[in-house]
N, CA and C of each residue as an Amber inpcrd file, in Angstrom:
protein
   258
 -16.1470000 -12.1680000  -1.3110000 -17.4850000 -12.7720000  -1.4520000
 -17.4810000 -12.9200000   0.4860000 -16.2230000 -13.8630000   0.8820000
 -16.1940000 -14.3690000   1.8560000 -16.3820000 -13.5200000   3.2260000
 -16.2090000 -12.3130000   3.3050000 -15.9560000 -11.2910000   3.9230000
 -17.6280000 -10.7570000   3.8610000 -18.7800000 -11.4370000   3.3530000
 -20.0850000 -10.2940000   3.3650000 -20.2340000  -9.7120000   2.3420000
 -19.7500000  -9.4710000   1.1420000 -19.4880000  -8.4520000   0.6900000
 -20.4970000  -8.7530000  -0.5100000 -21.7240000  -8.0250000  -0.9080000
 -22.5810000  -8.6210000  -1.9240000 -22.7110000  -8.3070000  -3.2080000
 -21.9950000  -7.1940000  -3.4980000 -21.9660000  -6.3450000  -4.7840000
 -20.7530000  -5.6370000  -4.3880000 -21.0650000  -4.4420000  -5.8460000
 -19.4980000  -4.0750000  -6.5180000 -19.0680000  -2.9590000  -5.5350000
 -19.9820000  -2.1740000  -5.4630000 -19.5650000  -1.0110000  -4.8060000
 -19.2220000  -1.6380000  -2.9500000 -19.5330000  -2.6710000  -2.7060000
 -19.6050000  -2.8440000  -1.1410000 -17.9250000  -3.8800000  -1.2110000
 -18.1210000  -5.2190000  -2.1670000 -16.6350000  -5.1440000  -2.6190000
 -15.5610000  -4.0360000  -2.6220000 -16.1650000  -3.1780000  -3.6690000
 -14.3980000  -2.4650000  -3.9160000 -14.2920000  -1.4490000  -2.7960000
 -15.4260000  -1.2120000  -1.8840000 -14.9310000   0.0860000  -0.7300000
 -13.5400000  -1.2630000   0.1500000 -13.9430000  -2.1410000   0.5580000
 -14.0490000  -3.4710000   1.2470000 -12.5010000  -3.5740000   1.0240000
 -12.2360000  -3.9290000   0.0790000 -10.4050000  -4.1990000  -0.6150000
  -9.7980000  -3.3070000  -0.9000000 -10.1920000  -1.8010000  -1.1720000
  -9.3900000  -0.5920000  -1.8270000  -9.0640000  -0.1960000   0.2670000
 -10.1370000  -0.1450000   1.4360000  -9.9200000   0.5070000   2.2770000
  -8.6570000  -0.8420000   3.3820000  -8.8160000  -2.2180000   2.5390000
  -7.6750000  -2.8980000   3.0590000  -6.2470000  -2.3780000   2.9810000
  -6.3380000  -2.3210000   1.3710000  -5.4150000  -2.3830000   0.9760000
  -4.5220000  -0.8370000   0.8700000  -5.7680000   0.3090000   1.1110000
  -4.8420000   2.0760000   2.0830000  -4.0010000   1.7890000   3.7790000
  -5.1350000   0.9210000   4.3230000  -4.6650000   1.0610000   5.8800000
  -3.5510000   0.0530000   5.5310000  -3.0500000  -1.0020000   4.9230000
  -2.1330000  -1.7470000   4.7370000  -1.1250000  -0.9200000   4.2880000
  -1.2170000   0.0090000   3.2940000  -0.1940000   0.9130000   2.1800000
   0.0790000   1.8670000   3.6860000  -0.9120000   2.6160000   4.2170000
  -0.4300000   3.4670000   4.9470000   0.3000000   3.1510000   6.6970000
   0.1630000   2.0050000   6.7830000   0.7820000   1.8730000   7.6160000
   2.2930000   1.2610000   7.3380000   2.3870000   0.5650000   5.8590000
   4.1920000   0.6870000   5.7970000   4.1670000   1.6810000   5.7890000
   3.9400000   2.8260000   5.2960000   4.6410000   4.4590000   4.8190000
   5.1520000   4.5930000   6.0670000   4.1820000   4.9720000   6.8510000
   4.1820000   5.4600000   8.1530000   5.2330000   4.6640000   9.3590000
   4.9040000   3.7530000   9.5380000   5.3600000   2.7470000  10.4980000
   6.7800000   1.9180000  10.1880000   6.5580000   1.2130000   9.0270000
   7.6690000   0.6940000   8.4620000   8.7940000   1.4190000   7.9200000
   8.5820000   2.2200000   7.0450000   9.2630000   2.9550000   6.3790000
   9.3330000   4.2680000   6.9440000   8.7630000   4.4980000   7.0450000
   9.1930000   6.0270000   8.1540000  10.2300000   6.0740000   9.1540000
   8.7820000   5.0490000  10.0330000   9.6100000   5.5100000  11.4210000
  10.5470000   4.0510000  11.7660000  10.8500000   2.8360000  11.1080000
  11.8480000   1.9280000  10.8390000  12.9930000   2.3290000  10.3580000
  13.0120000   2.2090000   8.8330000  13.6610000   1.7800000   7.8730000
  14.5980000   3.0660000   7.8750000  13.5840000   4.0740000   7.5360000
  14.4910000   5.6650000   7.7810000  15.6240000   5.8450000   8.7240000
  15.5610000   4.7690000   9.5020000  16.3510000   5.3420000  10.8710000
  17.0790000   4.2790000  11.6110000  17.2270000   3.1040000  11.2380000
  17.8040000   2.0220000  11.5040000  19.0090000   1.8790000  10.7090000
  20.3470000   2.0560000  11.1910000  20.8260000   1.4100000  10.6630000
  21.2860000  -0.1040000  10.0620000  20.4410000  -0.7810000  11.1720000
  20.6520000  -2.2910000  10.4400000  20.0960000  -3.2580000   9.4930000
  19.5920000  -2.2890000   9.4250000  18.5260000  -2.8200000   7.8010000
  19.1330000  -2.0110000   6.6350000  19.9450000  -1.3040000   6.7450000
  20.9180000  -1.2460000   5.5140000  21.5820000  -1.7990000   4.3580000
  21.2470000  -1.7670000   2.7570000  22.1170000  -2.9330000   2.2970000
  23.1170000  -2.7400000   2.4840000  24.4040000  -4.0960000   2.6080000
  25.4290000  -3.7010000   2.7590000  26.3490000  -3.2230000   1.6390000
  26.8260000  -2.5430000   1.7010000  27.6750000  -1.4210000   0.8790000
  26.5810000  -0.1290000   0.6200000  25.5660000   0.1960000   0.9040000
  24.9450000   1.3300000   0.9130000  25.1440000   2.1870000   2.2800000
  25.9210000   1.6690000   2.9160000  25.5840000   2.7730000   4.4240000
  26.3230000   3.9620000   4.3420000  26.3790000   4.5140000   3.3680000
  27.2540000   5.8080000   2.8170000  25.8910000   6.7580000   2.6340000
  25.2330000   5.6850000   1.9830000  23.2520000   6.9710000   1.4440000
  22.4690000   7.0990000   2.4530000  23.0300000   7.9940000   3.4720000
  22.2570000   8.1160000   4.2830000  21.1930000   9.1920000   4.3090000
  22.0210000  10.4390000   3.2580000  20.5930000  11.1350000   2.9280000
  19.1280000  10.3460000   1.3450000  19.7260000   9.5690000   1.1470000
  18.8730000   8.6250000   0.7060000  18.1150000   7.7590000   1.1550000
  18.0530000   7.1060000   1.9300000  17.3780000   6.7280000   3.0450000
  16.7280000   6.9890000   3.7390000  16.5350000   8.3790000   3.9130000
  15.8050000   9.3330000   4.7240000  14.8330000  10.1010000   3.8910000
  14.8800000   9.8670000   2.5670000  13.9870000  10.8670000   1.8350000
  12.8380000   9.6980000   1.8860000  11.9600000  10.6570000   1.9460000
  10.6440000  10.5520000   2.6410000   9.9820000  10.8940000   1.3690000
  10.3780000  11.6120000   0.7730000   8.9970000  11.7000000  -0.4740000
   9.3010000  10.2170000  -1.4270000  10.6420000   9.9230000  -1.2280000
  10.4390000   8.7030000  -1.8360000   9.4480000   7.4150000  -1.1880000
   8.9440000   7.2660000  -0.2380000   8.5900000   6.3350000   0.2230000
   6.7810000   6.8850000   0.1510000   6.7500000   8.1280000   0.2890000
   5.4350000   8.9130000   0.0410000   4.7910000   8.4430000  -1.6730000
   5.5590000   8.3060000  -3.2600000   5.6940000   8.0910000  -3.9950000
   5.4010000   6.4980000  -4.0700000   5.6770000   5.7620000  -3.4020000
   5.6810000   4.5610000  -3.4910000   4.4190000   4.2460000  -2.7530000
   3.9740000   4.9880000  -1.9270000   2.3710000   4.5490000  -1.0930000
   1.2940000   4.9790000  -2.2120000   2.0500000   6.1600000  -3.0920000
   1.1590000   7.1980000  -3.8430000   0.8020000   5.5670000  -5.3420000
   2.0050000   4.5880000  -5.3900000   1.8510000   3.3880000  -6.3520000
   1.0040000   2.3790000  -5.8480000   1.0140000   1.9770000  -4.5870000
   0.6690000   1.1210000  -4.0360000  -1.3090000   1.1630000  -4.1490000
  -1.2790000   2.7950000  -3.7690000  -3.0930000   3.4960000  -3.6920000
  -3.5570000   2.5210000  -5.3880000  -2.8820000   3.4200000  -6.1450000
  -3.6670000   3.1390000  -7.4220000  -3.1000000   1.5510000  -7.9360000
  -2.0580000   0.6320000  -7.2290000  -2.6540000  -0.7430000  -7.1940000
  -3.4540000  -1.0110000  -6.7160000  -3.6700000  -0.7790000  -5.2280000
  -5.2160000  -1.1900000  -5.0260000  -6.0410000  -0.4770000  -5.6960000
  -6.3610000   0.1800000  -6.0870000  -7.7180000   0.9510000  -6.7280000
  -8.3810000  -0.1850000  -8.6420000  -6.6680000  -0.8790000  -8.6020000
  -7.4330000  -2.3130000  -9.9750000  -7.5220000  -3.0460000  -8.8570000
  -7.4000000  -3.5460000  -7.9710000  -6.8000000  -5.4320000  -6.8600000
  -8.6230000  -4.5870000  -6.9830000  -9.2520000  -3.5720000  -6.4150000
 -10.0680000  -3.3070000  -5.5860000 -11.2640000  -3.5460000  -6.9400000
 -10.5870000  -2.8150000  -7.4920000 -11.8210000  -2.7600000  -8.9340000
 -12.1090000  -4.1500000  -9.7320000 -10.9290000  -4.8710000  -9.9690000
 -11.1900000  -6.3150000 -10.1820000 -11.7160000  -7.3450000  -9.3890000
 -11.2880000  -7.3220000  -7.9260000 -12.3340000  -7.7370000  -6.9180000
 -14.1480000  -7.6850000  -6.9750000 -14.0550000  -6.1370000  -7.3040000
 -15.7340000  -5.8240000  -7.3450000 -15.7290000  -7.0050000  -8.5230000
 -15.7440000  -7.0360000  -9.6260000 -15.9570000  -7.4940000 -10.5730000
 -16.6320000  -8.7790000 -10.5580000 -15.1650000  -9.3300000 -10.0060000
 -15.1840000 -10.9960000  -9.8220000 -16.6450000 -11.0840000  -9.0850000
 -16.7180000 -10.8430000  -7.5040000 -18.0250000 -10.5510000  -6.8670000
 -19.0220000 -10.6110000  -7.4820000 -19.3240000  -9.3210000  -8.3520000
 -20.7470000  -8.7440000  -9.4810000 -20.5720000  -9.9400000 -10.3760000
 -20.0710000 -10.4180000 -11.0250000 -19.9780000 -11.1840000 -11.5320000
 -20.9570000 -12.7870000 -11.0640000 -19.9620000 -13.1090000 -10.3930000
 -20.0630000 -14.9720000  -9.6360000 -21.4640000 -14.3640000  -8.6400000
 -22.0700000 -13.4440000  -8.7560000 -23.6450000 -12.7160000  -8.5720000
 -24.6190000 -13.1790000  -9.4830000 -24.2880000 -12.8530000 -10.7580000
 -25.5960000 -13.2570000 -11.9590000 -26.0520000 -14.2580000 -11.6090000
């Protein structure tokens, strides 16, 4: 509501786009770019799991789950704005 959204669909798309952009940034830049290629970010005791750390499909599945959660949060946010304006 504070961002200027005054209808369900405005709020839904606004919140979902925010979730989507942050989720894609997390997947591409942080997970694929940094986490998959940095030895310093490994959990102690898992240094030999190089193949598992570089499994990009694992990060894609996480991003899909994040997008589904984004849909749910966007729907709830749209409902809140919709019913607040009645």
